[in-house]
Short mmCIF file of C-alpha atoms in Angstrom, two decimals:
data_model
loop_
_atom_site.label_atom_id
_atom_site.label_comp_id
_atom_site.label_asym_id
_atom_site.label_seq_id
_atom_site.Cartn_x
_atom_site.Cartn_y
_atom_site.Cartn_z
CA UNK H 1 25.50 -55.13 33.14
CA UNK H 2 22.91 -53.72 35.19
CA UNK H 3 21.34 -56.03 37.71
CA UNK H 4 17.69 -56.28 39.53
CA UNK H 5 16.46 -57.76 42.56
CA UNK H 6 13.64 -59.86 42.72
CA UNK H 7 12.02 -61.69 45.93
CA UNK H 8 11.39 -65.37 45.99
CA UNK H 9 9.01 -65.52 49.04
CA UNK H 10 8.49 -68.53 51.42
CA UNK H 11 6.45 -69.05 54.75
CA UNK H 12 8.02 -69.61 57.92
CA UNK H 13 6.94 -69.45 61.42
CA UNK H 14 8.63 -67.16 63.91
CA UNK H 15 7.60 -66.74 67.57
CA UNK H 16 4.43 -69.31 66.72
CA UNK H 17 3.26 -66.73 64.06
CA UNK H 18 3.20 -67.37 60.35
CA UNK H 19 5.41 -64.80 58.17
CA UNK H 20 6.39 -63.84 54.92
CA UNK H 21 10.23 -63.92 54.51
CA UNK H 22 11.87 -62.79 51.50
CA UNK H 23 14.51 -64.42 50.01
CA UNK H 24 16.57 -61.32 47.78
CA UNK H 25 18.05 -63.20 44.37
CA UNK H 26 19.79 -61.32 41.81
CA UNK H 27 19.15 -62.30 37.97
CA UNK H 28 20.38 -60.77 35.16
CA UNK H 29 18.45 -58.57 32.79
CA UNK H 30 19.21 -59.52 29.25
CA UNK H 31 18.09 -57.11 26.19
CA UNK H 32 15.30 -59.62 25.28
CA UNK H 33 13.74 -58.73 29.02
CA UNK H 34 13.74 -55.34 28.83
CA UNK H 35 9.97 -54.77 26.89
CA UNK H 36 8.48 -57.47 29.14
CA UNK H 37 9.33 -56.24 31.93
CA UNK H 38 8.61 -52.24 31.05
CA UNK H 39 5.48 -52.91 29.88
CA UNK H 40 4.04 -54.91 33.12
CA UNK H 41 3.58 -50.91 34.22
CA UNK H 42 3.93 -48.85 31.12
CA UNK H 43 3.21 -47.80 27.70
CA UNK H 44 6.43 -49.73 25.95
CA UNK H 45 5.83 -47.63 22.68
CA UNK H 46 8.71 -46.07 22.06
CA UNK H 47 11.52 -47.60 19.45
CA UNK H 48 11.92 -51.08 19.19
CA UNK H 49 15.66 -51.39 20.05
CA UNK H 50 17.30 -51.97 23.48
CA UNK H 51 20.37 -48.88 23.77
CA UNK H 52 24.12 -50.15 24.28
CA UNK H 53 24.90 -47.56 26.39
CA UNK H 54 28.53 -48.70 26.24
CA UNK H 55 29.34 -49.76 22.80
CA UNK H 56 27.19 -46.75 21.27
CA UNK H 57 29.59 -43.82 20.44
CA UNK H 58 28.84 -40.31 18.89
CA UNK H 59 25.84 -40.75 16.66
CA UNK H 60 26.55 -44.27 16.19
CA UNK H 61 24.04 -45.90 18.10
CA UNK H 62 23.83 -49.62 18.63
CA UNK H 63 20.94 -51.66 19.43
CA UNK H 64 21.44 -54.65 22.17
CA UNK H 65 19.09 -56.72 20.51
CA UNK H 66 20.13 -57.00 17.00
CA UNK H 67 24.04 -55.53 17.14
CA UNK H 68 22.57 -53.42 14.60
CA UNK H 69 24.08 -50.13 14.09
CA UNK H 70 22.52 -47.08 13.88
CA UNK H 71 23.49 -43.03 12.66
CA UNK H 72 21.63 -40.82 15.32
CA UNK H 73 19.52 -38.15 13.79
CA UNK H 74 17.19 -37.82 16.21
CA UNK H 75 19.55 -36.80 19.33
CA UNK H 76 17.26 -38.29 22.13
CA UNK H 77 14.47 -35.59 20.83
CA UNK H 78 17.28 -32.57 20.58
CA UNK H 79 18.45 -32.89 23.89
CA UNK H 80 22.15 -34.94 22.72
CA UNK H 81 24.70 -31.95 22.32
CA UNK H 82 27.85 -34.23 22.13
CA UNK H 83 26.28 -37.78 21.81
CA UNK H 84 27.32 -40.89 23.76
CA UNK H 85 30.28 -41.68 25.30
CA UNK H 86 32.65 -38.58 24.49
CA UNK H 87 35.79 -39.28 25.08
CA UNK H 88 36.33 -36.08 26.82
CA UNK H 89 33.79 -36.76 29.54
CA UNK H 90 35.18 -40.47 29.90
CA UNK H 91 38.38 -39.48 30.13
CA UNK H 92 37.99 -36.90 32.78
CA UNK H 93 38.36 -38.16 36.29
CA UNK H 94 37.99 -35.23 37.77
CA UNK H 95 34.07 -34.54 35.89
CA UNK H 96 33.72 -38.02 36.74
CA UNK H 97 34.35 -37.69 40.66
CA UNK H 98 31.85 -34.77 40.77
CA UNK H 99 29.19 -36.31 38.66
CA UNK H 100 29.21 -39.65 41.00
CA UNK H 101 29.30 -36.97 43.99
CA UNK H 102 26.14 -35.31 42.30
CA UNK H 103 24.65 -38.75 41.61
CA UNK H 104 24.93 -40.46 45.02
CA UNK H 105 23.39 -37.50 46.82
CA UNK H 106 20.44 -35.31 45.11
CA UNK H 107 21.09 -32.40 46.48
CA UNK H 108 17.57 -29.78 47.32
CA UNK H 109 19.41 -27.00 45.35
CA UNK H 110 17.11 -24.34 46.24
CA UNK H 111 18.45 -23.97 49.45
CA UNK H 112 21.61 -25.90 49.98
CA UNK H 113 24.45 -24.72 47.68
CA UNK H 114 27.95 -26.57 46.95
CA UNK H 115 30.55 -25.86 44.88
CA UNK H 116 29.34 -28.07 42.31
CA UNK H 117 26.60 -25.99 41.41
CA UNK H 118 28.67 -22.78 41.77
CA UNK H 119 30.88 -24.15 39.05
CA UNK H 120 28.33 -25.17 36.82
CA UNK H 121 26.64 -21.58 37.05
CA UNK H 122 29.95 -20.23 35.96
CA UNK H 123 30.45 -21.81 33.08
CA UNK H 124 26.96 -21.77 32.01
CA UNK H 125 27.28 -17.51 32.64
CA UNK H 126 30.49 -17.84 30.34
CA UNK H 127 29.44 -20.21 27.56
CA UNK H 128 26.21 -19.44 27.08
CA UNK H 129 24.33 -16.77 29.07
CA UNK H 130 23.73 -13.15 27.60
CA UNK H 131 24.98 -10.45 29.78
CA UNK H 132 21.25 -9.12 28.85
CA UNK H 133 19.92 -11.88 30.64
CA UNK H 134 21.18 -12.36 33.57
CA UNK H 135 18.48 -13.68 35.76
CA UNK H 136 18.50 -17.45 36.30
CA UNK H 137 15.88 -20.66 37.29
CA UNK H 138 16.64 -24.21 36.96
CA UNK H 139 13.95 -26.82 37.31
CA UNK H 140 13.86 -30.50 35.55
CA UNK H 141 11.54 -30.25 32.70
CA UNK H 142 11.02 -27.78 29.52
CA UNK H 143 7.69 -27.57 30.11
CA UNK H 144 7.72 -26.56 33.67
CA UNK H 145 10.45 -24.13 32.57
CA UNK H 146 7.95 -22.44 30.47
CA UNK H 147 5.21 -22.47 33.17
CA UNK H 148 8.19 -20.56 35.10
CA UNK H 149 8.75 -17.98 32.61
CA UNK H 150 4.65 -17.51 32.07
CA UNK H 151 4.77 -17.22 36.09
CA UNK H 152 7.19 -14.15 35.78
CA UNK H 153 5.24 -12.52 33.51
CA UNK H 154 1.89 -13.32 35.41
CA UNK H 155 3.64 -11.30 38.47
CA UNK H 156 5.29 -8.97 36.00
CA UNK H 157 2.22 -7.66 34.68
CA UNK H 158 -0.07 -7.69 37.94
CA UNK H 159 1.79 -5.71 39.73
CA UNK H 160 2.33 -3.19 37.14
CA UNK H 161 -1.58 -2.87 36.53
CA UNK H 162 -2.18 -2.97 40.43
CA UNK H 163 0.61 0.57 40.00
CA UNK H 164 -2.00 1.84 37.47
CA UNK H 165 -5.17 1.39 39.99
CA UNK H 166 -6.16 -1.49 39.31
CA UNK H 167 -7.84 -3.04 42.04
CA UNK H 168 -8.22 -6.80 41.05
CA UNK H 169 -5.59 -8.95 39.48
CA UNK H 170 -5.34 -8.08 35.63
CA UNK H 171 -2.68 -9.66 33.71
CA UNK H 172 -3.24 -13.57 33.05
CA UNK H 173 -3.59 -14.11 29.61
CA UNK H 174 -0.70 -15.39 27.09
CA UNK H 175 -0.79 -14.73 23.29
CA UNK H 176 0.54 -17.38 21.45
CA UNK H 177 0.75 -18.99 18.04
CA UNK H 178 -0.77 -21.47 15.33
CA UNK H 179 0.95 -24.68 15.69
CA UNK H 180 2.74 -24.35 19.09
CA UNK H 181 4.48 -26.76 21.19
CA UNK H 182 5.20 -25.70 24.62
CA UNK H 183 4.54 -28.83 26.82
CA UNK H 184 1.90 -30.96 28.56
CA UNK H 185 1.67 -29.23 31.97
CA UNK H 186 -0.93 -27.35 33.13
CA UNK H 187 -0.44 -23.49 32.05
CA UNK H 188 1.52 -24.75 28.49
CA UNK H 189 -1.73 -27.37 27.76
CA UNK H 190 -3.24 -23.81 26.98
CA UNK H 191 -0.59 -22.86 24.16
CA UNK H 192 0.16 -26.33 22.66
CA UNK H 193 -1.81 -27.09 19.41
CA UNK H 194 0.14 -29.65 16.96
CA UNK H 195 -1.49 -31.78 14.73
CA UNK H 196 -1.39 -34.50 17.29
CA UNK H 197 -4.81 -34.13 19.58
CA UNK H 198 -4.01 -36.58 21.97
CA UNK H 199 -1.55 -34.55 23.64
CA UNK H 200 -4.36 -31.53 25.07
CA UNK H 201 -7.42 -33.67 24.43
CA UNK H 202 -9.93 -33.60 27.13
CA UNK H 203 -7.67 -31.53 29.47
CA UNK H 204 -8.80 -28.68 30.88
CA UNK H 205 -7.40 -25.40 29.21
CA UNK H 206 -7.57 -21.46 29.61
CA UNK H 207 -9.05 -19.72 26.67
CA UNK H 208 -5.67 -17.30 25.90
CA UNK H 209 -5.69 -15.59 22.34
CA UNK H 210 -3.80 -17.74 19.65
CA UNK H 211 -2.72 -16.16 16.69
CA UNK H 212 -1.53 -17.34 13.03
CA UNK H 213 1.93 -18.62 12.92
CA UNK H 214 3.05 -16.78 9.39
CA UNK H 215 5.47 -19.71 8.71
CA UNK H 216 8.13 -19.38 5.66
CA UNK H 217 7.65 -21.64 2.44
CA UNK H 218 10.68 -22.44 0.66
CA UNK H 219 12.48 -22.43 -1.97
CA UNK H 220 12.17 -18.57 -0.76
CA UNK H 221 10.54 -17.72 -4.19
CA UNK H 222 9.10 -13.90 -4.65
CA UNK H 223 5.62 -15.28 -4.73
CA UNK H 224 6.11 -17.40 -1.47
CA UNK H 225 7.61 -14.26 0.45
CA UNK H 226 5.14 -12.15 -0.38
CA UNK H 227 2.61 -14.69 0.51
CA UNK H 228 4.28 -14.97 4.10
CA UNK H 229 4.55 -11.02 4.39
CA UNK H 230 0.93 -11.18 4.05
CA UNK H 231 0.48 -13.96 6.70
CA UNK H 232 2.17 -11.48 8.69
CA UNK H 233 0.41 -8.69 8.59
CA UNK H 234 -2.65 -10.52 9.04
CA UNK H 235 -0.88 -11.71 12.60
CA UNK H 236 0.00 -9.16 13.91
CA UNK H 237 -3.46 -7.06 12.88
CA UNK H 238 -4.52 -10.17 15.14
CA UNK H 239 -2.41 -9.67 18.00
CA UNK H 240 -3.30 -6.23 17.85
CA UNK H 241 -6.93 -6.41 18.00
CA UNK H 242 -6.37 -9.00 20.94
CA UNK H 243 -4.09 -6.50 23.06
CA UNK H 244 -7.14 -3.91 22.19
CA UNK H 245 -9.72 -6.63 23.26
CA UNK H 246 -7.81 -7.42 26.31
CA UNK H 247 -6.54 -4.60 27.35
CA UNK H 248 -3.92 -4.61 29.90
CA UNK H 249 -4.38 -8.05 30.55
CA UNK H 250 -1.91 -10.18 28.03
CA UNK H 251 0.99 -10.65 30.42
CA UNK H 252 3.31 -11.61 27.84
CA UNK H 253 3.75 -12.95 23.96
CA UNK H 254 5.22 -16.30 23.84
CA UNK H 255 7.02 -18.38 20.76
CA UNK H 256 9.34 -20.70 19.79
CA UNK H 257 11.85 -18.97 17.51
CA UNK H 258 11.45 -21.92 14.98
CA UNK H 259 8.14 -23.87 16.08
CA UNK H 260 9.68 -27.55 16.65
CA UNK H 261 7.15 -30.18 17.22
CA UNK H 262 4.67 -28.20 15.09
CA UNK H 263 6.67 -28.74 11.82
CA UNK H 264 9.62 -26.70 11.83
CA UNK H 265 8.51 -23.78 11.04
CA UNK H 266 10.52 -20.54 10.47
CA UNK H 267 9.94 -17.19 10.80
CA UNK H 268 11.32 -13.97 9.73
CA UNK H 269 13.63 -12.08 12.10
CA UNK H 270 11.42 -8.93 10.49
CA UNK H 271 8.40 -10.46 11.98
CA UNK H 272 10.09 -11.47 15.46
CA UNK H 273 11.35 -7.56 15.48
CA UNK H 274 7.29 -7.12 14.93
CA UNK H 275 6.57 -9.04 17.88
CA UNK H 276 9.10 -7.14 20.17
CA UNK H 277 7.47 -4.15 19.15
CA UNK H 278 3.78 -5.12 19.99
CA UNK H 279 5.28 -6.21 23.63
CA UNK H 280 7.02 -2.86 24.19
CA UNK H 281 3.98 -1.14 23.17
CA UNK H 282 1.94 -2.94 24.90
CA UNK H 283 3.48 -3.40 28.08
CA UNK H 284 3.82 -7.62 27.66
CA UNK H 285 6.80 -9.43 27.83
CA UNK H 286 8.13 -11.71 25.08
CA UNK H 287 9.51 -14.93 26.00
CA UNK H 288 10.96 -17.25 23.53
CA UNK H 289 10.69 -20.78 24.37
CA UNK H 290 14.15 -22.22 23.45
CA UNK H 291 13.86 -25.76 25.03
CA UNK H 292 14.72 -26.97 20.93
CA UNK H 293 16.20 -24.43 19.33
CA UNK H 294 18.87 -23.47 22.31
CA UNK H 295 22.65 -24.59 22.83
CA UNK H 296 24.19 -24.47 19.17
CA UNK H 297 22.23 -26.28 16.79
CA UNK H 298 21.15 -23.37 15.07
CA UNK H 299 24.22 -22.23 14.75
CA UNK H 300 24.35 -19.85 17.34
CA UNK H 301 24.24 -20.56 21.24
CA UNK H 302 20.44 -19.66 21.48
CA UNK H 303 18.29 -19.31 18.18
CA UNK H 304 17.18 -15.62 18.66
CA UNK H 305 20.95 -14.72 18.63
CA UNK H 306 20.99 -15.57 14.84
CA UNK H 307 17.86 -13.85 14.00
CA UNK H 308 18.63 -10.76 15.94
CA UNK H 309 15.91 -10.25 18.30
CA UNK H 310 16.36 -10.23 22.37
CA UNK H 311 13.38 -11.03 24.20
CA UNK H 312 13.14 -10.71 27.55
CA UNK H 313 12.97 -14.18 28.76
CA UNK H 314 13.72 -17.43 27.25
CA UNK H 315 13.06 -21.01 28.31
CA UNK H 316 15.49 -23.98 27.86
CA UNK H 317 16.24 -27.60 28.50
CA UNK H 318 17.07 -30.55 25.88
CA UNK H 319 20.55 -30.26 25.17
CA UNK H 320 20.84 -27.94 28.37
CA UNK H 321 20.02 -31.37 30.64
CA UNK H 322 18.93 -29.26 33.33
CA UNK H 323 16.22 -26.92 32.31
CA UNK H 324 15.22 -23.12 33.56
CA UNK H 325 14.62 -19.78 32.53
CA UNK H 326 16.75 -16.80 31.79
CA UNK H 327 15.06 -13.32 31.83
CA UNK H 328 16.63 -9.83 31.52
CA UNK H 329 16.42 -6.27 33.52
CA UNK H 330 13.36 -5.57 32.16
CA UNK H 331 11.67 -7.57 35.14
CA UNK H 332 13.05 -4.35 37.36
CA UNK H 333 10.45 -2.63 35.97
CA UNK H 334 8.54 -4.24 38.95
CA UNK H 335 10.72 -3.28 42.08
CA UNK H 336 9.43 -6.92 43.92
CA UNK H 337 9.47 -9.16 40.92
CA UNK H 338 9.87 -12.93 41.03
CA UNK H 339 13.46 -12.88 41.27
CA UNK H 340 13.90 -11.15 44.19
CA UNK H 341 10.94 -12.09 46.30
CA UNK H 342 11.65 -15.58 47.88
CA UNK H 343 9.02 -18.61 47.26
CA UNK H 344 7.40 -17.33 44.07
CA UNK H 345 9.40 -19.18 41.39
CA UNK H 346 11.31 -22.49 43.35
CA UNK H 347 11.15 -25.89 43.67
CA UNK H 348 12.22 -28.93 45.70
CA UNK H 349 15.02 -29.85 43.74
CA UNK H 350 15.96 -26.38 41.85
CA UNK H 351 17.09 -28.73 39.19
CA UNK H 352 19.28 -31.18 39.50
CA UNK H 353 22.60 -31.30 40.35
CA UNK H 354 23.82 -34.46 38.36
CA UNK H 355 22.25 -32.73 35.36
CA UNK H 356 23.97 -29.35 36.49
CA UNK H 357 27.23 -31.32 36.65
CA UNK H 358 26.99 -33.51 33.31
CA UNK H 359 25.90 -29.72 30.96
CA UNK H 360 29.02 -27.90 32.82
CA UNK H 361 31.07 -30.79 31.31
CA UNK H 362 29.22 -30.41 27.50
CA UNK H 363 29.95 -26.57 28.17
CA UNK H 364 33.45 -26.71 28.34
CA UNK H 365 33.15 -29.46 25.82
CA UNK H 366 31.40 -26.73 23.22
CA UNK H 367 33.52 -24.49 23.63
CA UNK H 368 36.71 -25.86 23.70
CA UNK H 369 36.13 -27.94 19.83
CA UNK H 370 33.77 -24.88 18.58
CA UNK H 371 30.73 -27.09 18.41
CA UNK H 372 28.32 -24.21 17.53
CA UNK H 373 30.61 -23.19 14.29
CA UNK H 374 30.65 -27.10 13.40
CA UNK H 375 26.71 -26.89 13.51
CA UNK H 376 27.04 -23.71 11.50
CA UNK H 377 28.97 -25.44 8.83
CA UNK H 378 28.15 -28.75 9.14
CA UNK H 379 24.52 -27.70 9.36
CA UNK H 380 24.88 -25.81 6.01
CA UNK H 381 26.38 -28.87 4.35
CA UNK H 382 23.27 -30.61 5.47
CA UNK H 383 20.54 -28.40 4.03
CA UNK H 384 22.42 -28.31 0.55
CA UNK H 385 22.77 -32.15 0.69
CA UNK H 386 18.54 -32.06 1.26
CA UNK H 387 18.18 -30.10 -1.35
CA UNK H 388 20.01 -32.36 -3.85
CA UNK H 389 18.02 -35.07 -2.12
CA UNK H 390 14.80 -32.91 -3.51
CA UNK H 391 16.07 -32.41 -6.91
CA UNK H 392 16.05 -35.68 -7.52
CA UNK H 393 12.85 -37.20 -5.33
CA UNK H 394 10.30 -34.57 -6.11
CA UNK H 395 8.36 -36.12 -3.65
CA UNK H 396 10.61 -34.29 -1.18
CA UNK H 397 9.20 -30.63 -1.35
CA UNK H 398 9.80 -27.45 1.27
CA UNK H 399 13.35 -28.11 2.45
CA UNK H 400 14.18 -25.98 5.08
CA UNK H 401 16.88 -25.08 8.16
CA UNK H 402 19.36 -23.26 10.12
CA UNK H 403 22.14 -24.63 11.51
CA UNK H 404 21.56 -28.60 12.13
CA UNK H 405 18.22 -27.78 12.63
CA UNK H 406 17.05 -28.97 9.38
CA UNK H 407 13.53 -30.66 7.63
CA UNK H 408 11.59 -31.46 4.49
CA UNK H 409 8.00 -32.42 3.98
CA UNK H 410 6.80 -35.44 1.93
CA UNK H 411 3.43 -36.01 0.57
CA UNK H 412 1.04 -37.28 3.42
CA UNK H 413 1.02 -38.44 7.18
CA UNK H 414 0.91 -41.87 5.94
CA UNK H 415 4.06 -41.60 3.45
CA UNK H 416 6.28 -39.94 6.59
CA UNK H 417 5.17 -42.57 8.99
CA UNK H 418 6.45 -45.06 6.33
CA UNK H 419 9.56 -43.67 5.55
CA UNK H 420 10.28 -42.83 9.70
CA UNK H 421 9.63 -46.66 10.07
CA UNK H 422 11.75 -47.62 6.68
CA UNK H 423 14.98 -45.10 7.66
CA UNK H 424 14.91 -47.54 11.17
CA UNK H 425 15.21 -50.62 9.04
CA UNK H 426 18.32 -49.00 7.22
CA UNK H 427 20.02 -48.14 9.79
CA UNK H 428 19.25 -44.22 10.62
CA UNK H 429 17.11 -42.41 13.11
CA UNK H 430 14.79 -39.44 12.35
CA UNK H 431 12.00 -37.59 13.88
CA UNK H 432 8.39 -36.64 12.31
CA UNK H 433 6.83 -33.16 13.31
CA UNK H 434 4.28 -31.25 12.05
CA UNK H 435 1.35 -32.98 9.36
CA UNK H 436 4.26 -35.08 7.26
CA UNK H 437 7.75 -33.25 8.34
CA UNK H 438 10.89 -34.98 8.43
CA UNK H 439 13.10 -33.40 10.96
CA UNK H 440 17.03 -34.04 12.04
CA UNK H 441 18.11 -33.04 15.49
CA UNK H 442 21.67 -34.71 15.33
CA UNK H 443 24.38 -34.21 17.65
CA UNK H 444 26.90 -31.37 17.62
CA UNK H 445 29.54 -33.16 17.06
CA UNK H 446 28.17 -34.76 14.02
CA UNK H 447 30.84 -34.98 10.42
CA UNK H 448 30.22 -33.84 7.20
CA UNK H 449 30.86 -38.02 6.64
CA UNK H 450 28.53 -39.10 9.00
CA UNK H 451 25.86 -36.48 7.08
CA UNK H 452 26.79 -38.22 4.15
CA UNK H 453 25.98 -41.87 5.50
CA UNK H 454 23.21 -40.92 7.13
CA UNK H 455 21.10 -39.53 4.43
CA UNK H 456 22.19 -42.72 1.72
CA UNK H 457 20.63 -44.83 4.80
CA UNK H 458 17.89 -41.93 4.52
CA UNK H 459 17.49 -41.71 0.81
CA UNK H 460 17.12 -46.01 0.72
CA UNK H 461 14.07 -45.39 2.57
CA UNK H 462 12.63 -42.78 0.83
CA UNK H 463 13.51 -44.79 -2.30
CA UNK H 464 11.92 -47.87 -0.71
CA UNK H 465 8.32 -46.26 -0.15
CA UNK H 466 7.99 -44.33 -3.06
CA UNK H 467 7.84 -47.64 -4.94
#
């Protein structure tokens, strides 16, 4: 069990002066503690169970303060790829040596390199980089990985206008989308616009052009693919009339190749292929923000592999642990780009090599038991279970997915608030997105059995609050 020190201070005179001394006791922090004590310094409102980090297995997750047990489809927010305690990273000693090596020193990766790192970059460049991206920046955080990636196309784009005669910087706007989620930091306050205000509210922000999001309504009927061909024409006579309006100075077009926190959303490969189009006309880049949708779970490595559409840089974390950017040749456009000129994309840490250490373990891990054909097929199973589901609880409209990346409305904010809070009572976790989405972001390794469980825990709650 973890332990904590606290100080049980007495006065005592030393050299005829009063002093403090501290007396260091150890006490041991039981589950019932660990709320009290959080919330003397934070926000404790997160989910009301205390993690057994060593009993919980898979997606089974147990709770320390009721033994409860619980089937994990939330993943930690998408960023579990193999879930807890797999037994091929506890019974490796040698992954085990190197991750305590990684632990017990944080390394400043930017400028000192080891072999731990070196490893790590190999397997990620044989798992799960494109050969058409071969460019490479870690940092912790999603969001800062997409400030990175708007920071390569900031420099891309300058320097190419300052080639045309410009004589000022042009080149620092971002067109984005209806409904994005690309982080809390200071350049990606700009493009995030959920239904949730509190999360850009009263922050400062840059006025960059926003755009529809032309978002897929299913079942896929004729009349709801038409509607959505409309949407996107109307978006990209949008995007057009901004690149017109701003000429020369939209650095890049950025989405997320299924908008996550915004409701899962899908899109069209035809209008993605749109969208690489307007950048190559245009002279933008387009960066797909992956931090979700990358490492397997929609059934390919990275999302835009499925829907056929290479953009020029993507951003990634979650299930990655570390996050960064990957961004092609097309960057050699601009002889001194950020990749070869030192200082304009780094960092203190340059990720982190624990995290660096623990993903080269879930690589080999992915590859070796075919996790990203599981999430294929298991994923599949999945959507046609939800769709059953809908059959039969009408309430349960707009089921949707790809890969384990799967969701279904319900009737108001209210109703999905109710059944998110129910499905914890029965013994399953889920995530809300959008207005009133339900959304599953379970583990790789998940069964077609544990889908099954799961969504009986699932359907008692929708049961529950439809009464």
């Amino acid at each position: 069990m973890f332990r904590f020190s606290y100080f049980a201070k007495n006065n005592v005179v030393e050299n005829g002066r009063e002093c403090l001394m501290e007396h260091v006791t150890m006490q041991q922090i039981t589950p019932e503690m660990v709320r009290p004590i959080l919330a003397r310094h934070l926000l404790t409102d997160g989910l009301p169970i205390v993690l057994d980090m060593e009993r919980s297995q898979g997606v089974h997750l147990y709770d320390q303060l009721t033994g409860r047990e619980l089937i994990d489809f939330f993943g930690f927010f998408a960023s579990s790829a193999v879930g807890m305690n797999h037994p091929k990273m506890l019974g490796d000693e040698d992954f085990k040596k190197r991750l305590m090596e990684a632990a017990l020193n944080k390394v400043t990766n930017s400028d000192i390199y080891t072999v731990h790192m070196a490893r790590f970059v190999q397997t990620f460049e044989r798992v799960g980089i494109p050969d058409y991206l071969p460019y490479a920046f870690f940092i912790d955080g999603g969001a800062l990985a997409v400030e990175n990636a708007l920071k390569a196309a900031f420099d891309w784009k300058v320097r190419k206008n300052f080639r045309k005669g410009y004589r000022r910087e042009v080149g620092h706007r971002v067109l984005h989308f209806d409904q994005a989620f690309h982080g809390r930091t200071g350049y990606t306050l700009s493009l995030t616009n959920t239904f949730d205000p509190r999360k850009t509210q009263y922050f400062p922000k840059f006025d960059w052009p926003r755009v529809i999001n032309p978002k897929l309504t299913f079942p896929l009927t004729e009349e709801n693919l038409e509607r959505t061909i409309e949407l996107e024409q109307l978006a990209i006579r949008q995007a057009k009339q901004y690149f017109y309006e701003y000429k020369d100075d939209i650095a890049c077009i950025i989405i997320e190749p299924i908008q996550a926190e915004g409701g899962d959303n899908h899109f069209r490969p035809e209008f993605l292929k749109a969208l690489r189009e307007l950048a190559d006309e245009n002279d933008a880049l387009l960066i797909f923000d992956e931090v979700q949708t990358g490492v397997g779970i929609t059934g390919a490595f990275w999302a835009h592999q499925v829907l056929g559409v290479q953009p020029d840089i993507i951003a990634f974390g979650k299930k990655t642990q570390v996050c960064g950017i990957l961004a092609g040749r097309r960057l050699d456009e601009v002889e001194d780009n950020v990749f070869h000129v030192s200082s304009r994309l780094n960092s203190t840490w340059g990720g982190n090599l624990a995290d660096m250490v623990r993903f080269d373990r879930i690589l080999e891990i992915i590859e070796e038991d075919r996790l990203v054909e599981n999430a294929a097929r298991v994923g599949a199973y999945l959507l046609r279970r939800l769709e059953e589901m809908a059959e039969a609880l009408p309430f349960m409209t707009n089921v949707r997915g790809r890969g384990l990346m799967c969701a279904f409305d319900l009737p108001t904010p209210a109703f999905r608030d109710a059944v998110r809070q129910r499905s914890l009572e029965e013994g399953v976790l889920v995530l809300g997105c959008g207005e009133r989405s339900i959304r599953f972001r379970p583990p790789l390794i998940i069964t077609e059995a544990e889908i099954d469980e799961g969504l009986r825990r699932l359907r008692r709650a929708l049961e529950y609050v439809a009464r």
